[in-house]
Amino acid sequence: MRAFILEHASPAEQNPLHEADLPIPRPGPGQVRVKVHACGLCHTDLHTVEGDLPPHKRPVVPGHQIVGFIDALGANVTSHKEGDRVGIAWLYSTCGVCEFCRRGLENLCPSAQFTGYDLDGGYAEYTVVPADFCYPIPPVFSDENAAPLLCAGIIGYRSYRLAGVRPAENLGLYGFGASAHLVIQLARHQKSNVFVFTRSESHRALARELGAVWTSRAEDTPPEPLHAAIIFAPAGSLVPQALRVLRKAGTLALAGITMSEIPALDYALLYHEKTVRSVANSTRQDAREFLQLAAEVPLQTEVQVFDLGQANHALRALKNSEIRGAGVLRVSRG
Ligand SMILES: [Zn+2]
Ligand SMILES: [Zn+2]
């Protein structure tokens, strides 16, 4: 099968992925094989190929926002059948028995494995996954439009949930890429007012189209303080900026898997019972809840589609914030 693999991490400008012809994987017991139609691009893919994340598997096929059709079942799989359309997300497997798994926090399982990082992912024509870790895709979404829901969407949903904003309250979003453009729609659907902070004029324009009440740059002060905020950009310098405009008892959620150093904070910025929390991965329950909600809204995903052969180019575009909405690789059809 055709696949794009990473052998050695290097900057996206140096075309770190190579095209390879790999054997079609076979599903083991409890697994399903998926013929990949589309795979979303995520900043974590960029962190993987550029070596910001320690290598777990080499070579590895990146990609963890996979939409495709089940074409083979491993032994003992009864929950799915051939031909089912499913999505695969970042969480590939968990142990099911540790204290975090038992507490409903499987996203923190120390034995968790991740798609396109510990195991081969979706920049390839086929992939395999445990049957319990793939999700039905609501028919309202095309393959390409569903792909960004599977990481950007699910992580955005968990961040939004943990930020705890309520109807008629003010939510700030810092950075307006793939996650934020979905969160704003959830928040508008639930009648929150959304304030968007981003350097990119095109991202501000998209935010206004999607119902932001106010858009500006991070250093600017919104007309009203915020009840909650989510930082999607990996810039620690945004933390004091966001705390500055957060109301008493507000929550600031940090959605990134990495972030540059957070500057020293004046305690006054945090006082009055403000909460800063990170968001790490997501659970299967997040995925199922979010996909259902996404279909209910229904979320409009703004996608820019690239062919699988353009994987390196697409990652560079992602790095340079040149993608409007979310980037998606079209892998195969039919
Ligand atoms: Zn991701
Ligand atoms: Zn566990």
PDB file of N, CA and C in Angstrom, residues 148-205:
ATOM      1  N   PRO A 148     -11.415  16.559  10.400  1.00  0.00           N
ATOM      2  CA  PRO A 148     -10.944  17.468  11.459  1.00  0.00           C
ATOM      3  C   PRO A 148     -11.726  17.342  12.766  1.00  0.00           C
ATOM      4  N   LEU A 149     -12.875  16.693  12.708  1.00  0.00           N
ATOM      5  CA  LEU A 149     -13.636  16.512  13.951  1.00  0.00           C
ATOM      6  C   LEU A 149     -12.877  15.593  14.901  1.00  0.00           C
ATOM      7  N   LEU A 150     -12.010  14.732  14.346  1.00  0.00           N
ATOM      8  CA  LEU A 150     -11.484  13.618  15.134  1.00  0.00           C
ATOM      9  C   LEU A 150     -10.312  13.961  16.045  1.00  0.00           C
ATOM     10  N   CYS A 151      -9.715  15.144  15.861  1.00  0.00           N
ATOM     11  CA  CYS A 151      -8.722  15.562  16.867  1.00  0.00           C
ATOM     12  C   CYS A 151      -9.007  16.998  17.229  1.00  0.00           C
ATOM     13  N   ALA A 152      -8.901  17.868  16.222  1.00  0.00           N
ATOM     14  CA  ALA A 152      -9.207  19.276  16.451  1.00  0.00           C
ATOM     15  C   ALA A 152     -10.567  19.390  17.147  1.00  0.00           C
ATOM     16  N   GLY A 153     -11.531  18.633  16.659  1.00  0.00           N
ATOM     17  CA  GLY A 153     -12.888  18.718  17.201  1.00  0.00           C
ATOM     18  C   GLY A 153     -12.988  18.139  18.596  1.00  0.00           C
ATOM     19  N   ILE A 154     -12.478  16.925  18.768  1.00  0.00           N
ATOM     20  CA  ILE A 154     -12.627  16.252  20.067  1.00  0.00           C
ATOM     21  C   ILE A 154     -11.843  17.000  21.147  1.00  0.00           C
ATOM     22  N   ILE A 155     -10.616  17.403  20.834  1.00  0.00           N
ATOM     23  CA  ILE A 155      -9.804  18.157  21.810  1.00  0.00           C
ATOM     24  C   ILE A 155     -10.465  19.509  22.091  1.00  0.00           C
ATOM     25  N   GLY A 156     -10.980  20.123  21.032  1.00  0.00           N
ATOM     26  CA  GLY A 156     -11.685  21.390  21.212  1.00  0.00           C
ATOM     27  C   GLY A 156     -12.878  21.206  22.137  1.00  0.00           C
ATOM     28  N   TYR A 157     -13.604  20.111  21.934  1.00  0.00           N
ATOM     29  CA  TYR A 157     -14.773  19.815  22.768  1.00  0.00           C
ATOM     30  C   TYR A 157     -14.367  19.605  24.222  1.00  0.00           C
ATOM     31  N   ARG A 158     -13.305  18.831  24.452  1.00  0.00           N
ATOM     32  CA  ARG A 158     -12.862  18.607  25.834  1.00  0.00           C
ATOM     33  C   ARG A 158     -12.402  19.931  26.470  1.00  0.00           C
ATOM     34  N   SER A 159     -11.688  20.741  25.704  1.00  0.00           N
ATOM     35  CA  SER A 159     -11.224  22.035  26.218  1.00  0.00           C
ATOM     36  C   SER A 159     -12.419  22.922  26.573  1.00  0.00           C
ATOM     37  N   TYR A 160     -13.378  22.923  25.688  1.00  0.00           N
ATOM     38  CA  TYR A 160     -14.594  23.724  25.888  1.00  0.00           C
ATOM     39  C   TYR A 160     -15.339  23.244  27.130  1.00  0.00           C
ATOM     40  N   ARG A 161     -15.453  21.932  27.272  1.00  0.00           N
ATOM     41  CA  ARG A 161     -16.138  21.353  28.421  1.00  0.00           C
ATOM     42  C   ARG A 161     -15.386  21.704  29.713  1.00  0.00           C
ATOM     43  N   LEU A 162     -14.060  21.578  29.701  1.00  0.00           N
ATOM     44  CA  LEU A 162     -13.288  21.851  30.914  1.00  0.00           C
ATOM     45  C   LEU A 162     -13.220  23.350  31.214  1.00  0.00           C
ATOM     46  N   ALA A 163     -13.376  24.196  30.203  1.00  0.00           N
ATOM     47  CA  ALA A 163     -13.395  25.646  30.447  1.00  0.00           C
ATOM     48  C   ALA A 163     -14.685  26.037  31.159  1.00  0.00           C
ATOM     49  N   GLY A 164     -15.738  25.239  30.992  1.00  0.00           N
ATOM     50  CA  GLY A 164     -16.966  25.396  31.780  1.00  0.00           C
ATOM     51  C   GLY A 164     -17.773  26.651  31.492  1.00  0.00           C
ATOM     52  N   VAL A 165     -17.733  27.140  30.265  1.00  0.00           N
ATOM     53  CA  VAL A 165     -18.520  28.340  29.944  1.00  0.00           C
ATOM     54  C   VAL A 165     -19.996  27.974  29.832  1.00  0.00           C
ATOM     55  N   ARG A 166     -20.875  28.889  30.284  1.00  0.00           N
ATOM     56  CA  ARG A 166     -22.312  28.621  30.262  1.00  0.00           C
ATOM     57  C   ARG A 166     -23.016  29.556  29.285  1.00  0.00           C
ATOM     58  N   PRO A 167     -24.281  29.258  28.959  1.00  0.00           N
ATOM     59  CA  PRO A 167     -25.012  30.112  28.018  1.00  0.00           C
ATOM     60  C   PRO A 167     -24.979  31.578  28.465  1.00  0.00           C
ATOM     61  N   ALA A 168     -24.873  32.478  27.495  1.00  0.00           N
ATOM     62  CA  ALA A 168     -24.850  33.932  27.702  1.00  0.00           C
ATOM     63  C   ALA A 168     -23.552  34.429  28.333  1.00  0.00           C
ATOM     64  N   GLU A 169     -22.624  33.524  28.637  1.00  0.00           N
ATOM     65  CA  GLU A 169     -21.333  33.956  29.173  1.00  0.00           C
ATOM     66  C   GLU A 169     -20.337  34.220  28.039  1.00  0.00           C
ATOM     67  N   ASN A 170     -19.222  34.879  28.427  1.00  0.00           N
ATOM     68  CA  ASN A 170     -18.206  35.264  27.442  1.00  0.00           C
ATOM     69  C   ASN A 170     -17.057  34.264  27.427  1.00  0.00           C
ATOM     70  N   LEU A 171     -16.767  33.750  26.236  1.00  0.00           N
ATOM     71  CA  LEU A 171     -15.672  32.797  26.057  1.00  0.00           C
ATOM     72  C   LEU A 171     -14.611  33.421  25.154  1.00  0.00           C
ATOM     73  N   GLY A 172     -13.362  33.387  25.595  1.00  0.00           N
ATOM     74  CA  GLY A 172     -12.262  33.864  24.753  1.00  0.00           C
ATOM     75  C   GLY A 172     -11.541  32.698  24.106  1.00  0.00           C
ATOM     76  N   LEU A 173     -11.178  32.843  22.837  1.00  0.00           N
ATOM     77  CA  LEU A 173     -10.386  31.827  22.139  1.00  0.00           C
ATOM     78  C   LEU A 173      -9.105  32.489  21.648  1.00  0.00           C
ATOM     79  N   TYR A 174      -7.969  31.935  22.041  1.00  0.00           N
ATOM     80  CA  TYR A 174      -6.663  32.454  21.618  1.00  0.00           C
ATOM     81  C   TYR A 174      -6.087  31.529  20.565  1.00  0.00           C
ATOM     82  N   GLY A 175      -5.931  32.054  19.358  1.00  0.00           N
ATOM     83  CA  GLY A 175      -5.550  31.220  18.225  1.00  0.00           C
ATOM     84  C   GLY A 175      -6.846  30.780  17.557  1.00  0.00           C
ATOM     85  N   PHE A 176      -6.851  30.745  16.212  1.00  0.00           N
ATOM     86  CA  PHE A 176      -8.101  30.399  15.533  1.00  0.00           C
ATOM     87  C   PHE A 176      -7.830  29.455  14.375  1.00  0.00           C
ATOM     88  N   GLY A 177      -7.311  28.288  14.698  1.00  0.00           N
ATOM     89  CA  GLY A 177      -7.070  27.266  13.688  1.00  0.00           C
ATOM     90  C   GLY A 177      -8.167  26.225  13.699  1.00  0.00           C
ATOM     91  N   ALA A 178      -7.757  24.976  13.465  1.00  0.00           N
ATOM     92  CA  ALA A 178      -8.706  23.891  13.252  1.00  0.00           C
ATOM     93  C   ALA A 178      -9.643  23.667  14.456  1.00  0.00           C
ATOM     94  N   SER A 179      -9.106  23.701  15.673  1.00  0.00           N
ATOM     95  CA  SER A 179      -9.950  23.461  16.847  1.00  0.00           C
ATOM     96  C   SER A 179     -10.907  24.619  17.089  1.00  0.00           C
ATOM     97  N   ALA A 180     -10.332  25.824  17.104  1.00  0.00           N
ATOM     98  CA  ALA A 180     -11.131  26.990  17.492  1.00  0.00           C
ATOM     99  C   ALA A 180     -12.298  27.225  16.532  1.00  0.00           C
ATOM    100  N   HIS A 181     -12.105  26.923  15.251  1.00  0.00           N
ATOM    101  CA  HIS A 181     -13.197  27.212  14.320  1.00  0.00           C
ATOM    102  C   HIS A 181     -14.371  26.249  14.518  1.00  0.00           C
ATOM    103  N   LEU A 182     -14.126  25.140  15.225  1.00  0.00           N
ATOM    104  CA  LEU A 182     -15.226  24.239  15.595  1.00  0.00           C
ATOM    105  C   LEU A 182     -15.822  24.639  16.950  1.00  0.00           C
ATOM    106  N   VAL A 183     -14.926  24.981  17.895  1.00  0.00           N
ATOM    107  CA  VAL A 183     -15.408  25.363  19.233  1.00  0.00           C
ATOM    108  C   VAL A 183     -16.333  26.582  19.146  1.00  0.00           C
ATOM    109  N   ILE A 184     -16.008  27.533  18.288  1.00  0.00           N
ATOM    110  CA  ILE A 184     -16.846  28.729  18.208  1.00  0.00           C
ATOM    111  C   ILE A 184     -18.278  28.342  17.812  1.00  0.00           C
ATOM    112  N   GLN A 185     -18.397  27.328  16.961  1.00  0.00           N
ATOM    113  CA  GLN A 185     -19.747  26.930  16.528  1.00  0.00           C
ATOM    114  C   GLN A 185     -20.510  26.221  17.649  1.00  0.00           C
ATOM    115  N   LEU A 186     -19.786  25.392  18.419  1.00  0.00           N
ATOM    116  CA  LEU A 186     -20.423  24.760  19.582  1.00  0.00           C
ATOM    117  C   LEU A 186     -20.883  25.829  20.564  1.00  0.00           C
ATOM    118  N   ALA A 187     -19.986  26.791  20.814  1.00  0.00           N
ATOM    119  CA  ALA A 187     -20.267  27.833  21.794  1.00  0.00           C
ATOM    120  C   ALA A 187     -21.427  28.711  21.337  1.00  0.00           C
ATOM    121  N   ARG A 188     -21.483  29.036  20.053  1.00  0.00           N
ATOM    122  CA  ARG A 188     -22.588  29.845  19.527  1.00  0.00           C
ATOM    123  C   ARG A 188     -23.887  29.042  19.625  1.00  0.00           C
ATOM    124  N   HIS A 189     -23.813  27.748  19.316  1.00  0.00           N
ATOM    125  CA  HIS A 189     -24.992  26.882  19.401  1.00  0.00           C
ATOM    126  C   HIS A 189     -25.523  26.866  20.829  1.00  0.00           C
ATOM    127  N   GLN A 190     -24.618  26.952  21.805  1.00  0.00           N
ATOM    128  CA  GLN A 190     -25.039  26.939  23.212  1.00  0.00           C
ATOM    129  C   GLN A 190     -25.145  28.355  23.775  1.00  0.00           C
ATOM    130  N   LYS A 191     -25.209  29.345  22.861  1.00  0.00           N
ATOM    131  CA  LYS A 191     -25.543  30.735  23.200  1.00  0.00           C
ATOM    132  C   LYS A 191     -24.500  31.444  24.058  1.00  0.00           C
ATOM    133  N   SER A 192     -23.238  31.068  23.885  1.00  0.00           N
ATOM    134  CA  SER A 192     -22.186  31.856  24.528  1.00  0.00           C
ATOM    135  C   SER A 192     -21.725  32.938  23.557  1.00  0.00           C
ATOM    136  N   ASN A 193     -21.119  34.008  24.116  1.00  0.00           N
ATOM    137  CA  ASN A 193     -20.540  35.072  23.294  1.00  0.00           C
ATOM    138  C   ASN A 193     -19.053  34.781  23.134  1.00  0.00           C
ATOM    139  N   VAL A 194     -18.571  34.799  21.902  1.00  0.00           N
ATOM    140  CA  VAL A 194     -17.193  34.363  21.666  1.00  0.00           C
ATOM    141  C   VAL A 194     -16.323  35.536  21.220  1.00  0.00           C
ATOM    142  N   PHE A 195     -15.204  35.680  21.895  1.00  0.00           N
ATOM    143  CA  PHE A 195     -14.201  36.711  21.622  1.00  0.00           C
ATOM    144  C   PHE A 195     -12.959  35.992  21.103  1.00  0.00           C
ATOM    145  N   VAL A 196     -12.469  36.407  19.957  1.00  0.00           N
ATOM    146  CA  VAL A 196     -11.359  35.670  19.332  1.00  0.00           C
ATOM    147  C   VAL A 196     -10.114  36.556  19.236  1.00  0.00           C
ATOM    148  N   PHE A 197      -8.997  36.011  19.690  1.00  0.00           N
ATOM    149  CA  PHE A 197      -7.723  36.726  19.688  1.00  0.00           C
ATOM    150  C   PHE A 197      -6.758  35.991  18.766  1.00  0.00           C
ATOM    151  N   THR A 198      -6.335  36.631  17.689  1.00  0.00           N
ATOM    152  CA  THR A 198      -5.367  35.996  16.799  1.00  0.00           C
ATOM    153  C   THR A 198      -4.643  37.073  16.003  1.00  0.00           C
ATOM    154  N   ARG A 199      -3.388  36.769  15.641  1.00  0.00           N
ATOM    155  CA  ARG A 199      -2.603  37.718  14.846  1.00  0.00           C
ATOM    156  C   ARG A 199      -3.061  37.745  13.399  1.00  0.00           C
ATOM    157  N   SER A 200      -3.653  36.626  12.940  1.00  0.00           N
ATOM    158  CA  SER A 200      -3.923  36.469  11.506  1.00  0.00           C
ATOM    159  C   SER A 200      -5.223  37.175  11.112  1.00  0.00           C
ATOM    160  N   GLU A 201      -5.124  38.115  10.152  1.00  0.00           N
ATOM    161  CA  GLU A 201      -6.320  38.828   9.704  1.00  0.00           C
ATOM    162  C   GLU A 201      -7.308  37.850   9.049  1.00  0.00           C
ATOM    163  N   SER A 202      -6.800  36.856   8.287  1.00  0.00           N
ATOM    164  CA  SER A 202      -7.736  35.926   7.636  1.00  0.00           C
ATOM    165  C   SER A 202      -8.444  35.067   8.689  1.00  0.00           C
ATOM    166  N   HIS A 203      -7.740  34.727   9.768  1.00  0.00           N
ATOM    167  CA  HIS A 203      -8.396  33.974  10.831  1.00  0.00           C
ATOM    168  C   HIS A 203      -9.437  34.837  11.543  1.00  0.00           C
ATOM    169  N   ARG A 204      -9.141  36.139  11.692  1.00  0.00           N
ATOM    170  CA  ARG A 204     -10.140  37.024  12.321  1.00  0.00           C
ATOM    171  C   ARG A 204     -11.387  37.124  11.436  1.00  0.00           C
ATOM    172  N   ALA A 205     -11.167  37.168  10.115  1.00  0.00           N
ATOM    173  CA  ALA A 205     -12.307  37.257   9.193  1.00  0.00           C
ATOM    174  C   ALA A 205     -13.172  35.997   9.296  1.00  0.00           C
TER     175      ALA A 205
END
